[in-house]
Tab-separated table of C-alpha atoms in Angstrom:
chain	number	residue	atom	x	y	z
A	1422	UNK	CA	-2.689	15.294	0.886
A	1423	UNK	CA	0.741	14.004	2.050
A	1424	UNK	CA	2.445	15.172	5.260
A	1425	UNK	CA	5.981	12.479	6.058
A	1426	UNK	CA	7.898	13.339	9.011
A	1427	UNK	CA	11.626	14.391	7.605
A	1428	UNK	CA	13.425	15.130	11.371
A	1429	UNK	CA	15.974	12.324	10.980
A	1430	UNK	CA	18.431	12.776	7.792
A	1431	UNK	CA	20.288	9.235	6.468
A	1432	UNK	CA	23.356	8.539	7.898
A	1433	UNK	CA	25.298	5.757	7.351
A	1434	UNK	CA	26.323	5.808	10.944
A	1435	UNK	CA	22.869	3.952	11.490
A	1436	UNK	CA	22.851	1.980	8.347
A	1437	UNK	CA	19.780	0.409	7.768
A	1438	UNK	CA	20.810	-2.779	6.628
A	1439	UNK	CA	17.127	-4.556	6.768
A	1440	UNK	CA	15.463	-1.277	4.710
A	1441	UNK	CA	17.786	-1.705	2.033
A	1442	UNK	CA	17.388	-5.162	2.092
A	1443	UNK	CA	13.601	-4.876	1.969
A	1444	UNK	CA	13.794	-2.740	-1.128
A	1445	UNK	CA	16.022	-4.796	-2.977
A	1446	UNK	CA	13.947	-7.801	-2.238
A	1447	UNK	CA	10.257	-5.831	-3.395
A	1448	UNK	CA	12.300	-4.640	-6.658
A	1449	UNK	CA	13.861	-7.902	-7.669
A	1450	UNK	CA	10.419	-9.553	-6.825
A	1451	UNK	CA	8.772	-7.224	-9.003
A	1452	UNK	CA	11.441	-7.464	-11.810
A	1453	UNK	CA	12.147	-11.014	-11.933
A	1454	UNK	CA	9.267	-12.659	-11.005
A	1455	UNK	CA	6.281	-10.313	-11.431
A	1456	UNK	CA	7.438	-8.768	-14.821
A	1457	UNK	CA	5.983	-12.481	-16.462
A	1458	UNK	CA	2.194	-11.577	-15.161
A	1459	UNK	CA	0.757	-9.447	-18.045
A	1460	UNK	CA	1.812	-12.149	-20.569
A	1461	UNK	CA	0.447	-15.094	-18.700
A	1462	UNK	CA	-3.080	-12.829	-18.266
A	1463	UNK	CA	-2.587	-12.159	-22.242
A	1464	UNK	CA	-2.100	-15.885	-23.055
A	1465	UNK	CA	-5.070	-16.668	-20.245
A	1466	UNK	CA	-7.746	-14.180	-22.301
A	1467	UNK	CA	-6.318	-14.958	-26.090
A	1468	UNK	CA	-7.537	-18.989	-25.487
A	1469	UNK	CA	-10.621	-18.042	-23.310
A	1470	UNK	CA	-11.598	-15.875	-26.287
A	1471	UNK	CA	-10.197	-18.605	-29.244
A	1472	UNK	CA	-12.682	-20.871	-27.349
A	1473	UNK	CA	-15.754	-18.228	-26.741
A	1474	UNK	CA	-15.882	-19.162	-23.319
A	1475	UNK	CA	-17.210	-15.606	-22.774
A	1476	UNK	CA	-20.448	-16.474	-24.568
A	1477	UNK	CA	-21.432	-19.314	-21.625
A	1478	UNK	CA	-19.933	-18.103	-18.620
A	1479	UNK	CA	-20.934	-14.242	-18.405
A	1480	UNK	CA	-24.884	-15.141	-18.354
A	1481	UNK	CA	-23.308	-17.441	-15.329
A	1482	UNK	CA	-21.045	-14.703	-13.736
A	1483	UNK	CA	-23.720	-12.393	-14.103
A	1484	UNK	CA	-26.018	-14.702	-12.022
A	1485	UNK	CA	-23.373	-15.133	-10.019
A	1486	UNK	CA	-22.811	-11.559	-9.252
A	1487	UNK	CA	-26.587	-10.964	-8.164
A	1488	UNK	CA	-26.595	-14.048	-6.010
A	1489	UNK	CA	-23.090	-12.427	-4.130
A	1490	UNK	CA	-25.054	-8.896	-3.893
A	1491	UNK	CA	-23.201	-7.524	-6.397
A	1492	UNK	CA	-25.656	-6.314	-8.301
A	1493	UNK	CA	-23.568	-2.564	-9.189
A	1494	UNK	CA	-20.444	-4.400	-9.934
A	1495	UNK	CA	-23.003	-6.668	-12.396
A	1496	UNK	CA	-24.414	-3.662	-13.809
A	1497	UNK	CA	-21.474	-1.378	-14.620
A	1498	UNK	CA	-20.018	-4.779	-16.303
A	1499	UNK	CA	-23.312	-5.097	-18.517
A	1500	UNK	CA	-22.650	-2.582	-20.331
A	1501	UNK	CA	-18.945	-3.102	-20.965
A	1502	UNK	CA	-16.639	-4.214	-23.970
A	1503	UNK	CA	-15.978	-8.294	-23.493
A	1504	UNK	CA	-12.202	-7.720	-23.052
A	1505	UNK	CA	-13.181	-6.488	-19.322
A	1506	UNK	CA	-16.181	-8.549	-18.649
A	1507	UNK	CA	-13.327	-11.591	-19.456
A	1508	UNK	CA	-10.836	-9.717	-16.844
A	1509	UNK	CA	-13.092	-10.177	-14.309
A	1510	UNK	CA	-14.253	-13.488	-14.897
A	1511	UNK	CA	-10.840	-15.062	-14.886
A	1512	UNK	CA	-9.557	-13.241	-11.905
A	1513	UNK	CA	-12.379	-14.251	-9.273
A	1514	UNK	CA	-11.513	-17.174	-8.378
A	1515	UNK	CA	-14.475	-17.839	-6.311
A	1516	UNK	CA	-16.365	-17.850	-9.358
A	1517	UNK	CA	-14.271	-20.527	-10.898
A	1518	UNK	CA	-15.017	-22.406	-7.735
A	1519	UNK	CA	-18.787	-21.942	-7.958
A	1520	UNK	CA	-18.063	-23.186	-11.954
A	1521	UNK	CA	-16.610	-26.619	-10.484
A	1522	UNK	CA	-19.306	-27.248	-7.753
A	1523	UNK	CA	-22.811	-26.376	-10.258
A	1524	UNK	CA	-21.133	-25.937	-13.634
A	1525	UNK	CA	-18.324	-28.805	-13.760
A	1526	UNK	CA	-19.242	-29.504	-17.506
A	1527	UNK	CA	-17.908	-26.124	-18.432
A	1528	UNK	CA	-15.415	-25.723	-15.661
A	1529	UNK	CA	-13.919	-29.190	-16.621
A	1530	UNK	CA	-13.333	-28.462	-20.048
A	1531	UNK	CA	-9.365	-29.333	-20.640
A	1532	UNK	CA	-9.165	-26.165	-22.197
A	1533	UNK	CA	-10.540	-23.792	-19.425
A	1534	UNK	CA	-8.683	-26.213	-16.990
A	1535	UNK	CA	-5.569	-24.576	-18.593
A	1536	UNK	CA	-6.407	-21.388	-18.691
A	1537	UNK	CA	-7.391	-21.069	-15.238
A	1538	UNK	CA	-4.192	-22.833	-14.068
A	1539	UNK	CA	-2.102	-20.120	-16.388
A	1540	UNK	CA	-4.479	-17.167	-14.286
A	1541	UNK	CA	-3.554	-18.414	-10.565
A	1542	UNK	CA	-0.182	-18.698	-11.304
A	1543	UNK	CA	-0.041	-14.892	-12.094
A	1544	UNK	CA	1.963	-13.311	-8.756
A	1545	UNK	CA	-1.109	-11.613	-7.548
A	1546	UNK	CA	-3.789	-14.295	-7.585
A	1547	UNK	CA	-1.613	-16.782	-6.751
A	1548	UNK	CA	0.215	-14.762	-3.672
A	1549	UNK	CA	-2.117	-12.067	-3.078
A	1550	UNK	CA	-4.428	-11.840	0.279
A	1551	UNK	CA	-7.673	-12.890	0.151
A	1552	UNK	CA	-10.324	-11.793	2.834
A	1553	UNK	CA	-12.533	-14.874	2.054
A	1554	UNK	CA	-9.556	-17.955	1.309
A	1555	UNK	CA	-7.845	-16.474	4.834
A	1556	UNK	CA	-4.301	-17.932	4.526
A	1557	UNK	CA	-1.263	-17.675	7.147
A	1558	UNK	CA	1.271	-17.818	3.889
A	1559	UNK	CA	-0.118	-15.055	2.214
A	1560	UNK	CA	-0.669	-13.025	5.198
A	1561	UNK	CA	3.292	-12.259	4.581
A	1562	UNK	CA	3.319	-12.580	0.477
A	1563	UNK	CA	1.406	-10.104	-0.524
A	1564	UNK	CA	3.541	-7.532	0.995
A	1565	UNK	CA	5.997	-7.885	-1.120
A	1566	UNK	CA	4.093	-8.064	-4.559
A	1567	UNK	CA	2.830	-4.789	-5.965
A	1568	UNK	CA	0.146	-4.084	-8.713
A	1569	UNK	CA	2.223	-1.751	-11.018
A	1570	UNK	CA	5.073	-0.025	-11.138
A	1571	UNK	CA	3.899	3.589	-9.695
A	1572	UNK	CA	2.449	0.979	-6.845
A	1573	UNK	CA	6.227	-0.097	-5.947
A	1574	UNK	CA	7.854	3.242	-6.247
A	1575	UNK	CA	5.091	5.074	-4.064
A	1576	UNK	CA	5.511	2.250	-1.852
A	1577	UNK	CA	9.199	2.528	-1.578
A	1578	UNK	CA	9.453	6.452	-1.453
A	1579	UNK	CA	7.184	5.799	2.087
A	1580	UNK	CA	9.091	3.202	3.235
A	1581	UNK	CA	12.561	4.852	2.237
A	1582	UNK	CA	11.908	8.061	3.766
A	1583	UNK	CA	10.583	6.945	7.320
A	1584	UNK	CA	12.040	3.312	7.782
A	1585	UNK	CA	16.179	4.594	7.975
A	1586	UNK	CA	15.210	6.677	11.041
A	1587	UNK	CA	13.015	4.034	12.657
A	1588	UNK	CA	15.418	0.898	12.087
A	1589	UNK	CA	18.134	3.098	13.721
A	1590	UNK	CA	15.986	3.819	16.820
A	1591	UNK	CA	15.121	0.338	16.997
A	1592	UNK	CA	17.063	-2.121	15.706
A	1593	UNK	CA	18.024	-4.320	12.805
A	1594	UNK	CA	16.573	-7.290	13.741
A	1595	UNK	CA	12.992	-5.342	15.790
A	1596	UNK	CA	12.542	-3.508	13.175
A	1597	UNK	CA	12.183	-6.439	10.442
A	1598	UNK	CA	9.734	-8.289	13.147
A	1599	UNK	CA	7.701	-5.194	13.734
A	1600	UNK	CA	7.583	-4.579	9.851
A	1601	UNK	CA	6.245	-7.967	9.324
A	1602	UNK	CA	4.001	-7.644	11.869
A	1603	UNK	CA	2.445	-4.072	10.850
A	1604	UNK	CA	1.704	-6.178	7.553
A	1605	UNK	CA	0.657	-8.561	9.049
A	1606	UNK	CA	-2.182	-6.492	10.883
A	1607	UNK	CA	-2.560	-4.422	8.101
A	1608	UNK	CA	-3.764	-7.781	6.526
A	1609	UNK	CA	-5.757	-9.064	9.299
A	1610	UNK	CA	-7.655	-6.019	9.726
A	1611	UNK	CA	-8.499	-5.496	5.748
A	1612	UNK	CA	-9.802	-9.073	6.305
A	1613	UNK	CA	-12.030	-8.674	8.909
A	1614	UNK	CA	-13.898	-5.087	7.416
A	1615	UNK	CA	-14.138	-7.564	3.925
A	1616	UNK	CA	-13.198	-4.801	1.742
A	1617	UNK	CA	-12.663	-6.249	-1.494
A	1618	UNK	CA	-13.277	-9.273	-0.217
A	1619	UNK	CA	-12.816	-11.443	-3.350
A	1620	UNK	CA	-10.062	-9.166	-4.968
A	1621	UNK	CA	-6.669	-9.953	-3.802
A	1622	UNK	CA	-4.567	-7.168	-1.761
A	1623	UNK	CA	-1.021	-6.879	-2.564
A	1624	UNK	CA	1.385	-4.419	-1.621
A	1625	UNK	CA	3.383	-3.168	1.502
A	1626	UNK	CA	1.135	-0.197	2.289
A	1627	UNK	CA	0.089	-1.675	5.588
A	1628	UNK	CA	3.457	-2.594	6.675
A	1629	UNK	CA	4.282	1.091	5.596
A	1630	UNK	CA	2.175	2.636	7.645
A	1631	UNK	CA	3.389	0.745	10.792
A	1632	UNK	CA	6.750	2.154	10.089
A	1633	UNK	CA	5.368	6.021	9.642
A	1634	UNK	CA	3.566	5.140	12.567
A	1635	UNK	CA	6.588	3.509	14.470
A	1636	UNK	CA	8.332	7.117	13.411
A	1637	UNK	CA	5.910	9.331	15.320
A	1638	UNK	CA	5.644	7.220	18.068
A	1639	UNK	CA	9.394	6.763	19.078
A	1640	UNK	CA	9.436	10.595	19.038
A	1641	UNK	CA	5.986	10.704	20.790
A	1642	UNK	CA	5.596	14.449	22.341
A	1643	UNK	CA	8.591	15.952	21.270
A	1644	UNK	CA	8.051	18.648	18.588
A	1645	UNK	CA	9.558	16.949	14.900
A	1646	UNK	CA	10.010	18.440	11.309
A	1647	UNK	CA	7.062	17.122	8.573
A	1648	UNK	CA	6.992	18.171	5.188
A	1649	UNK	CA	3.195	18.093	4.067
A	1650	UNK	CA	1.901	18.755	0.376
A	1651	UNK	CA	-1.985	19.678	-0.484
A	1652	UNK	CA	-2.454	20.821	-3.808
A	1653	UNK	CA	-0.410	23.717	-4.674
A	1654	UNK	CA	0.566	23.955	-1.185
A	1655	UNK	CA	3.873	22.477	0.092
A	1656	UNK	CA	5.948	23.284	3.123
A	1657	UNK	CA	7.454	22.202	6.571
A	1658	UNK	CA	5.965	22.359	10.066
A	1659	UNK	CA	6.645	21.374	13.264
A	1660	UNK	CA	4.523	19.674	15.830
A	1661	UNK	CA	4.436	17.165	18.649
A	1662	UNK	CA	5.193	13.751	16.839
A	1663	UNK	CA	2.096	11.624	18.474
A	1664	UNK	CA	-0.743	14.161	17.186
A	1665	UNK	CA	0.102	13.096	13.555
A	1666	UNK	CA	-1.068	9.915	13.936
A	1667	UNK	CA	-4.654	10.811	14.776
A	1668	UNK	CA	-4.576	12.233	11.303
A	1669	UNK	CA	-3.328	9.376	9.704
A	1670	UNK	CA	-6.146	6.962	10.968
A	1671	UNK	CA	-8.833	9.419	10.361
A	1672	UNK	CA	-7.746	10.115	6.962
A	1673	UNK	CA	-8.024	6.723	6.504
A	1674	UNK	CA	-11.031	6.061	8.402
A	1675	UNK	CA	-12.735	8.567	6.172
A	1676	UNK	CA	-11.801	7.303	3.064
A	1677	UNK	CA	-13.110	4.120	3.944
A	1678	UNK	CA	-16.325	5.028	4.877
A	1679	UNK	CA	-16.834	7.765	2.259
A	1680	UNK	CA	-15.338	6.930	-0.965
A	1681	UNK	CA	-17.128	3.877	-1.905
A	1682	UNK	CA	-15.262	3.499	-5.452
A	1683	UNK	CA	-11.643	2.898	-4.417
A	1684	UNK	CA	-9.656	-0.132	-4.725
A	1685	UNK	CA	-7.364	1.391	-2.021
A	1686	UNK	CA	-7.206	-1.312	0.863
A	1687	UNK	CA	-7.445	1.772	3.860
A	1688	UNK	CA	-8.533	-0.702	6.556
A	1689	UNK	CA	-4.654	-2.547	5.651
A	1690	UNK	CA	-3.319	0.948	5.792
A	1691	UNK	CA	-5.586	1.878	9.839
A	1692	UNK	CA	-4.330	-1.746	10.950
A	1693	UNK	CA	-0.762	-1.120	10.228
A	1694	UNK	CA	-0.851	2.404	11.561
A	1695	UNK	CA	-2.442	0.803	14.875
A	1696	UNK	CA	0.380	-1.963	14.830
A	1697	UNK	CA	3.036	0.087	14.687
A	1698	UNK	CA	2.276	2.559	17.200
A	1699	UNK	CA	1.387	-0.798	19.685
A	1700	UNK	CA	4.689	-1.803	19.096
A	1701	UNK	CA	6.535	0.778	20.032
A	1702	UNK	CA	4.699	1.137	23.454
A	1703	UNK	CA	5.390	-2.197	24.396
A	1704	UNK	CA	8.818	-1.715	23.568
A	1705	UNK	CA	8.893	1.272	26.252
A	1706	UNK	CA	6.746	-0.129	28.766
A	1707	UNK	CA	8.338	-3.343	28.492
A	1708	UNK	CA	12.035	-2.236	28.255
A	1709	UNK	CA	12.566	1.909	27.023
A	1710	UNK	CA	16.192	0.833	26.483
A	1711	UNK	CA	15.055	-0.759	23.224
A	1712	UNK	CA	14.743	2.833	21.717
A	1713	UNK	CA	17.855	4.410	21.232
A	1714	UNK	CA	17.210	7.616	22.849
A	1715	UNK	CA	20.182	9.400	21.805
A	1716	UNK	CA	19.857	8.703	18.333
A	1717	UNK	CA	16.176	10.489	19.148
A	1718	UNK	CA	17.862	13.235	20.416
A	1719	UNK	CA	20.560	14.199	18.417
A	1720	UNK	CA	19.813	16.962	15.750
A	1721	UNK	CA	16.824	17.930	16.461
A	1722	UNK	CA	17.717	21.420	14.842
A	1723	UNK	CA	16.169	22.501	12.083
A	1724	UNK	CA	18.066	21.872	8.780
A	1725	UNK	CA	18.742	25.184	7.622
A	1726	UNK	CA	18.430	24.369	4.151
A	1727	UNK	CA	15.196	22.926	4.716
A	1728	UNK	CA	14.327	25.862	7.130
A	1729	UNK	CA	14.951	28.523	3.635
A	1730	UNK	CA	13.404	25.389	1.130
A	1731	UNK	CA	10.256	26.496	3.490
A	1732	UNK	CA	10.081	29.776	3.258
A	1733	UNK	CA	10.359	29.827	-0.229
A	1734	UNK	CA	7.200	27.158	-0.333
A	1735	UNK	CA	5.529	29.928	1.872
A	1736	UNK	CA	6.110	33.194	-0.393
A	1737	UNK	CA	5.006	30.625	-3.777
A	1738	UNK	CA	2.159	29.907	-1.787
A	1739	UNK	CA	1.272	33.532	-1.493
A	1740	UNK	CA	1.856	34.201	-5.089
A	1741	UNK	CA	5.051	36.479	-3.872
A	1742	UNK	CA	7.672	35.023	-6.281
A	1743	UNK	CA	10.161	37.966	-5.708
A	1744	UNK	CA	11.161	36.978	-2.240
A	1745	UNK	CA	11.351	33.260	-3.245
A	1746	UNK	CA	13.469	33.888	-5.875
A	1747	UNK	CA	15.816	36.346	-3.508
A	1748	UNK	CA	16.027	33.183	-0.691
A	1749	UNK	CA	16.679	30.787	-3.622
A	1750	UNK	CA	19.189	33.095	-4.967
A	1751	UNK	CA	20.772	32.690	-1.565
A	1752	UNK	CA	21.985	28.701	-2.136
């Protein structure tokens, strides 16, 4: 289920010079720099296999694994192909540690020297966030590096759609500290819960959600345009800005708890929401002339476009396609 708030259209009035600039630095980061990754990983597997590496170290890993209480990660492995038994090996790099402290022979080995050094210099193990090697440096890295290319856009499409509205209520220069900082918690709170503890997070999801919740919050009570889409069903609504973010941290909160299988980092996601919203009341209680309350005011009418776009949503979702078609005939 999505629901993004959509009051504010972009203006370039209020242009948001530090959004754009954020999205040209994830994209080139991505392009320039992150585009070499699959080949280094390809290189990294085609000389662990050349040297059958595999054959000594999963027995090891395995071990490993069970000692860790991981014994379901070491049993779905088991039974896979070698190619993804190898994927995991060479990206934990806390294995490779426990390989140099009881298994130096192997770990040692000039060959598997270089192909471990070839692994950590791939963007995400060598930038990424790890919950149990706690670094300041990569508290802010891994927000801009992104697992795939769907990762970035999604990413983007979030950050695109609320940031222009929020960087114009706050500021150029607040709104690139509070960014930071909502990834910042995102990453200290995905840290603390240990989810995926020896997998590194990447991505600006947490820093996201401090701007969505930086959105609601400069609006707080007054009554804002979302656009929300669950299954089949899309459409606008309106509703006091605050009592979205509830949603947002339960939805979160739930996932977390109850679907044990993702790789989604939601604690990054809760402690960017929480950031953001923090930020913005300090801001008020501290000085409420940081908020530009007139850009908050101004057009708060429904788009009538958008008003007609959701009616039609309404009469699809009620299977009454005559009546869309007549309102879409309309523009």
């Amino acid at each position: 289920m999505i629901i993004i708030p959509t009051e504010k259209r972009f203006d370039w009035k209020h242009a948001p010079l530090v959004l754009i600039s954020i999205v040209l630095i994830n994209i080139i980061i991505y392009v320039a720099y992150q585009s070499g990754d699959d080949q280094k990983q390809n290189q990294a597997l085609n000389s662990y296999f050349k040297s059958n590496f595999i054959k000594t170290e999963w027995p090891l890993f395995e071990k490993y694994l069970q000692q860790n209480q991981e014994q379901q990660l070491s049993d779905d492995l088991s039974s896979s192909e070698d190619i993804i038994k190898a994927q995991y090996i060479l990206t934990r790099v806390d294995f490779y540690d426990y390989l140099e402290s009881y298994h130096s022979d192997i770990a040692l080995e000039r060959e598997r020297v270089q192909i471990q050094n070839t692994m950590e210099s791939i963007s995400y193990i060598a930038f990424g966030l790890y919950p149990e090697k706690f670094s300041i440096v990569t508290l802010f890295t891994h927000q801009f590096l992104h697992g795939d290319l769907m990762h970035l856009l999604g990413n983007l499409f979030f950050l695109i759609v609320c940031g222009f509205a929020v960087e114009a209520a706050i500021g150029h220069w607040r709104f690139l500290a509070f960014y930071l900082g909502a990834g910042v918690a995102g990453g200290l709170m995905h840290s603390f819960f240990g989810q995926l503890a020896n997998m590194p997070l990447v991505g600006a999801s947490g820093a996201i959600s401090g701007v969505m919740a930086m959105y609601v919050s400069v609006f707080r009570l007054r009554k804002i345009e979302f656009f929300y889409w669950f299954f089949v069903f899309v459409g606008y609504f309106r509703v006091p800005a605050l009592l979205i973010l509830p949603f947002y941290i339960g939805k979160e909160a739930y996932d977390f708890f109850f679907n044990d299988g993702s790789n989604v980092a939601f604690m990054a996601h809760i402690g960017g929401f929480i950031a953001g919203f923090v930020a913005i009341v300090a801001c008020l209680l501290i000085n409420p002339k940081m908020i530009d309350s007139e850009y908050i005011e101004e057009d708060q009418s429904i788009d009538p476009y958008q008003h007609d776009l959701a009616e039609v949503y309404r009469y699809l979702e009620r299977f009454q396609f005559a009546k869309a078609k007549e309102i879409g005939r309309a523009h």
